[in-house]
Amino acid sequence: MLTVGFIGWRGMVGSVLLQRMQEEGDFRDIDPYFFSTSQVGGEGPAAVLAAGDAGSHGTVRKSRPLGDAYDLAALRALDCIVTCQGGDYTGEVYRALRNDGWRGFWIDAASTLRMESDAILLLDPVNRDHIERGIAAGIRTFVGANCTVSLMLMAIGGLFREGLVEWVSSMTYQAASGAGAAVMEEVMRQHEVLAGISSRHLSERGGALAAESAMRVAVTESTFPTTQIGVPLSFNVLPFIDKMVEGGRSREEWKGQVEANKILGTTTIVPVDGICVRVGALRSHSQGLTIKLRRPVSLDEATELIASSNEWVRVIPNEKGETLRALTPMAVSGSLQIAIGRIHHLTMGPEYLGAFTVGDQLLWGAAEPLRRFLRMVVAR
Ligand code: NAP
């Protein structure tokens, strides 16, 4: 049975990965080992391996004590390593293992290795052929792509497949959980403080404005929780994610073009650019898309192509009630569906399409492509 080491399993992506693997019965076909960077020797995720996740030989497996995620000898013994720990960990461990001759499958959620020539980006509903060819050719490094890139390609893959996209601008609304568990917890703590203020003022006449101004004072106080984010995210939007790179772009914005084109395997670059914004939503990323098509395309044809992108795309009619009911982070979170709506021609002309899409970045934007790839490795 394939031995698989999991690192970063208690973070946002790792937790969702384990949950999905459990739902799909994936643990039946592998021999899992869990590691930690902070709790070595502690208890592994026992719930994951509880009844229902019996090994293929029929016995219920017990979780082993957590291994040391930096123990190269232990890692070297594995057929496969799945890491959702983050870029620093990948940077420290990956090269050391490879330099030591380890030829197992390295499956990673972090961005560190994405643009390496010997790494393939995972988004099998879009690039399954490429992934399969890579495995057959002996590639052993497979990396999940940036969450907004994956969600955008899942949403409008049908337009790309037909070669219709000249360029795309994506304005993102990225949820707090996209920045990790600690940030998500902090935004909830920020919310608690601010909710306490609003509850004190709302019963007064003009209470909403009084609460709003008291909150603006509260967020400047030293006790306001901002250790992770540095600023208030609750009731706020932050138009900068990650660090500055060239051209006035943030690294998150830079990833849009390079990763989308790598997944699509384009020979001529399709420009992808926009502004990436962190918002106070807890889970699921939204994107407002401006798509420049290579020729005028009727709304019916565009909608059909979008709907045919893959089995998870769900086109929401461009009308207010359905949009507000189904095209929001809260409506989409926890689901594999990729919602896309507000599809219409923009006033600039019949080659310009506007659309709004929402997808759970912890599922299709992170854990699900990794999980599905692991199944491909098991089935080899
Ligand atoms: P995360 O939630 O911060 O978890 C990463 C690790 O941080 C955990 O495995 C845990 O390691 C440690 N940790 C520290 N404080 C924690 C807490 N309060 N709760 C749980 N774990 C905590 O990171 P992530 O969002 O899952 O991201 C992992 C990687 O995937 C990153 O490279 C990220 O860029 C990438 N990614 C994330 C998303 C997303 O939507 N979040 C999407 C695509 C890609 P120990 O158990 O060893 O202490």
XYZ file of C-alpha atoms and ligand atoms in Angstrom:
428
model
C 0.000 0.000 0.000
C 1.215 3.502 -0.851
C 2.795 5.178 2.186
C 1.753 8.822 2.345
C 3.083 11.453 4.738
C 0.851 14.423 5.580
C 2.359 17.700 6.744
C 0.250 20.793 7.504
C -2.902 18.747 8.042
C -4.251 20.926 10.892
C -4.166 24.177 8.899
C -6.984 25.496 6.725
C -6.109 23.593 3.566
C -4.919 20.481 5.397
C -8.087 20.221 7.500
C -10.307 20.489 4.434
C -8.115 17.975 2.599
C -8.491 15.425 5.401
C -12.227 16.059 5.596
C -12.635 15.467 1.847
C -10.441 12.356 1.944
C -12.544 10.996 4.752
C -15.787 11.757 2.880
C -14.497 9.977 -0.210
C -13.038 7.003 1.672
C -9.561 7.778 0.343
C -7.815 6.572 3.509
C -8.855 3.010 2.704
C -6.278 2.857 -0.080
C -3.231 4.423 1.534
C -1.045 3.962 4.586
C -1.015 7.465 6.137
C 1.682 9.002 8.361
C 1.060 12.369 10.014
C 3.782 14.878 10.846
C 3.955 18.194 12.645
C 6.340 21.123 12.859
C 5.085 22.038 16.350
C 3.513 19.016 18.089
C 5.924 16.116 17.465
C 4.922 13.008 19.408
C 1.409 14.338 19.968
C -1.783 12.759 18.790
C -2.545 12.562 15.101
C -5.970 13.265 13.643
C -7.609 10.208 15.222
C -11.070 11.190 14.021
C -9.928 10.860 10.445
C -8.937 7.268 10.949
C -11.917 6.328 13.080
C -14.437 3.660 12.128
C -15.406 3.914 8.495
C -11.852 4.527 7.471
C -10.697 1.000 8.028
C -7.713 -0.137 6.037
C -8.384 -2.267 2.971
C -7.620 -5.345 5.083
C -10.706 -4.492 7.164
C -9.103 -3.389 10.434
C -9.612 0.062 11.901
C -6.252 1.777 11.986
C -5.037 3.808 14.913
C -3.325 7.107 14.242
C 0.420 6.900 14.973
C 2.030 9.614 17.163
C 2.923 12.672 15.120
C 6.278 12.434 13.416
C 8.772 15.271 13.146
C 8.091 17.096 9.871
C 11.838 17.874 9.617
C 12.974 14.263 10.095
C 14.413 13.637 6.629
C 15.069 9.959 7.316
C 11.393 9.381 8.144
C 10.246 11.366 5.124
C 12.663 9.573 2.783
C 11.009 6.250 3.625
C 7.661 7.409 2.182
C 6.296 6.884 -1.348
C 4.483 10.167 -1.278
C 4.480 13.416 0.727
C 1.488 15.747 0.804
C 2.267 19.121 2.337
C -0.140 21.940 3.157
C 2.331 23.470 5.603
C 3.403 26.496 3.573
C 6.284 27.839 1.535
C 8.892 28.086 4.298
C 8.560 24.396 5.048
C 8.758 23.454 1.364
C 11.823 25.639 0.958
C 13.566 23.946 3.832
C 12.723 20.304 3.202
C 12.028 19.710 -0.503
C 15.534 20.321 -1.917
C 17.194 18.445 0.919
C 15.089 15.378 0.129
C 15.590 15.582 -3.623
C 19.334 16.219 -3.250
C 19.415 13.116 -1.142
C 18.008 11.126 -4.048
C 14.406 10.800 -2.858
C 12.199 10.099 -5.915
C 8.776 9.912 -4.292
C 5.747 12.046 -5.175
C 5.842 15.515 -3.619
C 2.328 17.029 -3.576
C 2.247 20.605 -2.330
C -0.260 23.402 -1.681
C 2.393 26.130 -1.334
C 3.530 28.412 -4.143
C 7.314 27.869 -3.725
C 7.755 25.264 -6.477
C 4.921 26.242 -8.823
C 7.045 27.870 -11.515
C 9.842 25.252 -11.416
C 10.249 23.592 -14.818
C 10.014 20.103 -13.313
C 6.791 20.829 -11.396
C 3.278 20.415 -12.791
C 0.355 22.497 -11.552
C -2.683 20.490 -10.472
C -6.133 21.346 -11.823
C -7.241 18.127 -13.471
C -10.620 19.305 -14.839
C -8.517 21.699 -16.956
C -5.146 19.963 -17.468
C -5.636 16.258 -16.726
C -3.818 15.174 -19.926
C -0.788 17.188 -18.938
C -0.812 15.696 -15.431
C -1.091 12.134 -16.766
C 1.689 12.722 -19.290
C 3.807 14.145 -16.474
C 3.364 11.075 -14.275
C 4.198 8.790 -17.215
C 7.295 10.880 -18.006
C 8.594 10.504 -14.453
C 7.709 13.955 -13.073
C 7.332 13.589 -9.320
C 6.592 17.160 -8.158
C 2.986 18.301 -8.375
C 1.726 21.553 -6.923
C -1.732 23.012 -6.362
C -2.127 26.344 -8.135
C -3.044 29.733 -6.695
C -6.625 29.632 -5.422
C -8.074 32.512 -7.466
C -6.349 31.240 -10.618
C -7.808 27.751 -10.156
C -11.276 29.112 -9.416
C -11.173 31.437 -12.434
C -10.074 28.628 -14.788
C -12.749 26.324 -13.369
C -15.383 29.027 -13.944
C -14.531 30.054 -17.520
C -12.506 27.059 -18.717
C -14.961 26.565 -21.604
C -14.042 29.969 -23.077
C -10.324 29.199 -22.783
C -10.802 25.742 -24.319
C -12.322 27.359 -27.440
C -9.405 29.798 -27.662
C -11.825 32.712 -27.246
C -10.070 34.609 -24.475
C -7.778 37.439 -25.587
C -7.247 38.674 -22.022
C -8.936 38.641 -18.619
C -8.995 41.155 -15.822
C -9.948 39.705 -12.465
C -10.842 41.924 -9.523
C -10.826 39.622 -6.519
C -12.643 39.586 -3.184
C -10.618 37.026 -1.215
C -11.825 35.543 2.053
C -9.907 35.676 5.345
C -9.323 31.905 5.413
C -7.218 32.323 2.262
C -4.539 33.737 4.572
C -4.547 30.730 6.922
C -6.115 29.554 10.167
C -4.498 32.137 12.430
C -5.786 35.028 10.284
C -9.253 33.530 10.170
C -9.255 33.236 13.950
C -8.050 36.818 14.310
C -10.735 38.253 12.047
C -13.323 36.462 14.196
C -11.770 37.978 17.345
C -11.852 41.419 15.683
C -15.504 40.834 14.909
C -16.245 39.918 18.534
C -14.761 43.209 19.776
C -16.671 45.246 17.208
C -19.928 43.347 17.773
C -19.655 44.191 21.490
C -19.516 47.888 20.573
C -22.474 47.720 18.208
C -24.624 45.907 20.757
C -23.977 48.723 23.267
C -25.075 51.430 20.810
C -27.762 49.953 18.609
C -30.653 50.503 20.989
C -29.931 54.277 21.093
C -31.412 56.772 18.624
C -28.842 57.160 15.807
C -27.109 54.111 17.268
C -25.673 52.817 13.989
C -23.573 55.934 13.402
C -22.535 56.098 17.055
C -21.442 52.445 16.889
C -19.538 53.030 13.643
C -17.577 55.934 15.099
C -16.846 54.027 18.352
C -15.556 51.118 16.249
C -13.181 53.419 14.365
C -11.682 54.395 17.727
C -11.579 50.779 18.976
C -9.519 49.542 16.008
C -6.754 52.035 16.859
C -6.405 50.809 20.446
C -3.447 48.622 21.351
C -5.723 45.881 22.670
C -7.456 45.431 19.301
C -6.340 42.043 17.882
C -4.114 42.697 14.855
C -1.035 40.524 15.486
C -1.637 38.454 12.350
C -3.103 40.923 9.893
C -1.635 44.177 11.212
C -4.857 46.105 10.520
C -8.610 45.558 10.931
C -10.091 43.182 8.362
C -13.456 42.818 10.069
C -15.860 45.352 8.446
C -13.030 46.335 6.103
C -11.393 45.558 2.724
C -7.627 45.370 2.189
C -6.535 46.014 -1.408
C -3.114 44.345 -1.100
C -2.304 40.636 -0.690
C 1.229 39.256 -0.267
C 4.193 41.462 -1.181
C 5.051 43.935 -3.933
C 6.725 42.599 -7.084
C 7.541 44.427 -10.316
C 5.185 46.730 -12.244
C 3.204 47.934 -9.224
C 1.721 44.465 -8.895
C 1.340 42.396 -5.749
C 2.700 38.856 -5.878
C -0.864 37.549 -5.694
C -1.714 39.581 -8.823
C 1.468 38.430 -10.604
C 0.486 34.790 -10.064
C -2.699 35.286 -12.107
C -0.970 35.387 -15.478
C 1.992 33.089 -14.929
C 0.037 30.302 -13.270
C -3.029 30.468 -15.554
C -0.793 30.218 -18.624
C 1.244 27.393 -17.103
C -1.906 25.379 -16.370
C -3.320 26.063 -19.830
C 0.027 25.254 -21.486
C -0.319 28.306 -23.755
C 2.316 29.000 -26.413
C 1.249 32.662 -26.659
C 0.662 34.274 -23.284
C -2.935 35.223 -22.494
C -2.694 38.354 -20.323
C -4.376 37.981 -16.920
C -4.246 40.893 -14.500
C -6.289 42.771 -11.942
C -6.328 43.857 -8.332
C -6.449 41.311 -5.511
C -8.363 42.372 -2.429
C -8.783 40.680 0.960
C -12.319 41.065 2.322
C -13.968 40.148 5.601
C -15.774 37.101 4.130
C -14.632 34.009 6.025
C -14.478 31.399 3.280
C -14.727 31.325 -0.552
C -13.161 33.754 -2.964
C -15.168 35.935 -5.349
C -13.951 37.558 -8.559
C -15.415 40.177 -10.852
C -14.205 39.289 -14.349
C -13.790 41.441 -17.441
C -13.131 39.096 -20.353
C -11.943 40.391 -23.721
C -12.987 37.858 -26.352
C -11.208 37.351 -29.671
C -14.499 37.823 -31.538
C -18.029 38.958 -30.684
C -19.832 36.075 -28.985
C -23.559 35.977 -28.317
C -24.678 35.758 -24.710
C -26.242 32.331 -25.364
C -23.035 30.939 -26.853
C -20.871 32.399 -24.083
C -23.185 31.027 -21.388
C -23.246 27.571 -22.994
C -19.470 27.463 -23.230
C -19.101 28.564 -19.613
C -21.659 25.983 -18.455
C -19.757 23.274 -20.360
C -16.450 24.077 -18.643
C -16.773 21.117 -16.257
C -19.390 19.338 -14.178
C -18.965 21.636 -11.160
C -19.778 24.938 -12.860
C -23.176 26.322 -12.030
C -24.438 29.259 -14.068
C -26.612 31.602 -12.017
C -29.170 33.544 -14.084
C -28.395 37.264 -14.289
C -31.297 38.396 -12.154
C -31.294 39.922 -8.711
C -33.053 37.285 -6.598
C -31.027 34.281 -7.784
C -27.798 36.279 -7.743
C -28.211 37.307 -4.117
C -29.357 33.815 -3.128
C -26.735 31.737 -4.907
C -23.773 33.876 -5.992
C -22.206 34.748 -2.656
C -19.425 33.309 -0.479
C -21.946 32.193 2.138
C -24.032 30.348 -0.462
C -21.041 28.582 -1.994
C -18.817 27.761 1.012
C -18.407 24.063 1.755
C -19.556 23.099 -1.742
C -17.581 21.965 -4.763
C -19.799 24.032 -7.024
C -18.249 26.911 -8.912
C -20.945 29.565 -9.182
C -20.765 32.076 -12.018
C -23.339 34.690 -12.839
C -23.923 38.339 -13.786
C -22.858 37.219 -17.288
C -23.529 40.054 -19.721
C -21.914 42.065 -22.498
C -20.166 45.135 -21.185
C -20.868 48.518 -22.670
C -17.404 48.529 -24.327
C -18.676 46.191 -27.077
C -19.810 42.656 -28.002
C -16.298 41.245 -27.444
C -16.359 42.307 -23.788
C -17.992 39.990 -21.290
C -18.588 40.762 -17.627
C -19.126 37.990 -15.071
C -18.906 37.369 -11.338
C -17.765 34.051 -9.946
C -17.537 32.544 -6.453
C -15.832 29.300 -5.468
C -14.651 27.708 -2.248
C -10.927 28.388 -2.319
C -10.273 25.701 0.288
C -11.850 23.081 -2.001
C -11.222 23.646 -5.729
C -8.776 26.433 -4.895
C -6.564 24.203 -2.735
C -7.447 20.790 -1.270
C -9.505 19.128 -4.004
C -6.924 19.123 -6.824
C -4.389 17.654 -4.350
C -6.833 14.977 -3.187
C -7.763 14.013 -6.740
C -4.110 13.801 -7.739
C -3.362 11.496 -4.821
C -6.124 9.216 -6.136
C -4.438 9.241 -9.547
C -1.173 8.180 -7.913
C -2.918 5.396 -5.983
C -4.632 4.174 -9.164
C -1.392 4.082 -11.177
P -2.438 27.580 7.825
O -3.899 27.477 8.107
O -1.714 28.748 8.392
O -1.768 26.216 8.318
C -0.402 25.929 8.108
C 0.225 25.382 9.390
O 0.296 26.405 10.353
C -0.556 24.294 10.096
O -0.343 23.058 9.477
C 0.022 24.345 11.506
O 1.254 23.618 11.500
C 0.345 25.816 11.665
N -0.605 26.593 12.480
C -0.261 27.711 13.152
N -1.313 28.244 13.790
C -2.364 27.451 13.522
C -3.743 27.489 13.911
N -4.221 28.453 14.684
N -4.560 26.521 13.433
C -4.092 25.554 12.628
N -2.799 25.475 12.251
C -1.934 26.413 12.677
O -2.168 27.604 6.247
P -3.157 27.248 5.032
O -4.058 28.392 4.766
O -3.726 25.908 5.236
O -2.119 27.242 3.818
C -1.173 26.204 3.650
C -0.475 26.403 2.316
O -1.444 26.324 1.268
C 0.192 27.786 2.165
O 1.375 27.661 1.430
C -0.822 28.582 1.379
O -0.245 29.620 0.635
C -1.401 27.509 0.475
N -2.765 27.765 0.019
C -3.695 28.205 0.921
C -4.991 28.439 0.476
C -6.053 28.919 1.422
O -7.159 29.232 0.961
N -5.817 28.982 2.731
C -5.324 28.205 -0.854
C -4.348 27.743 -1.740
C -3.069 27.519 -1.277
P 1.709 22.676 12.720
O 0.585 21.731 13.012
O 2.919 21.978 12.208
O 1.965 23.620 13.835
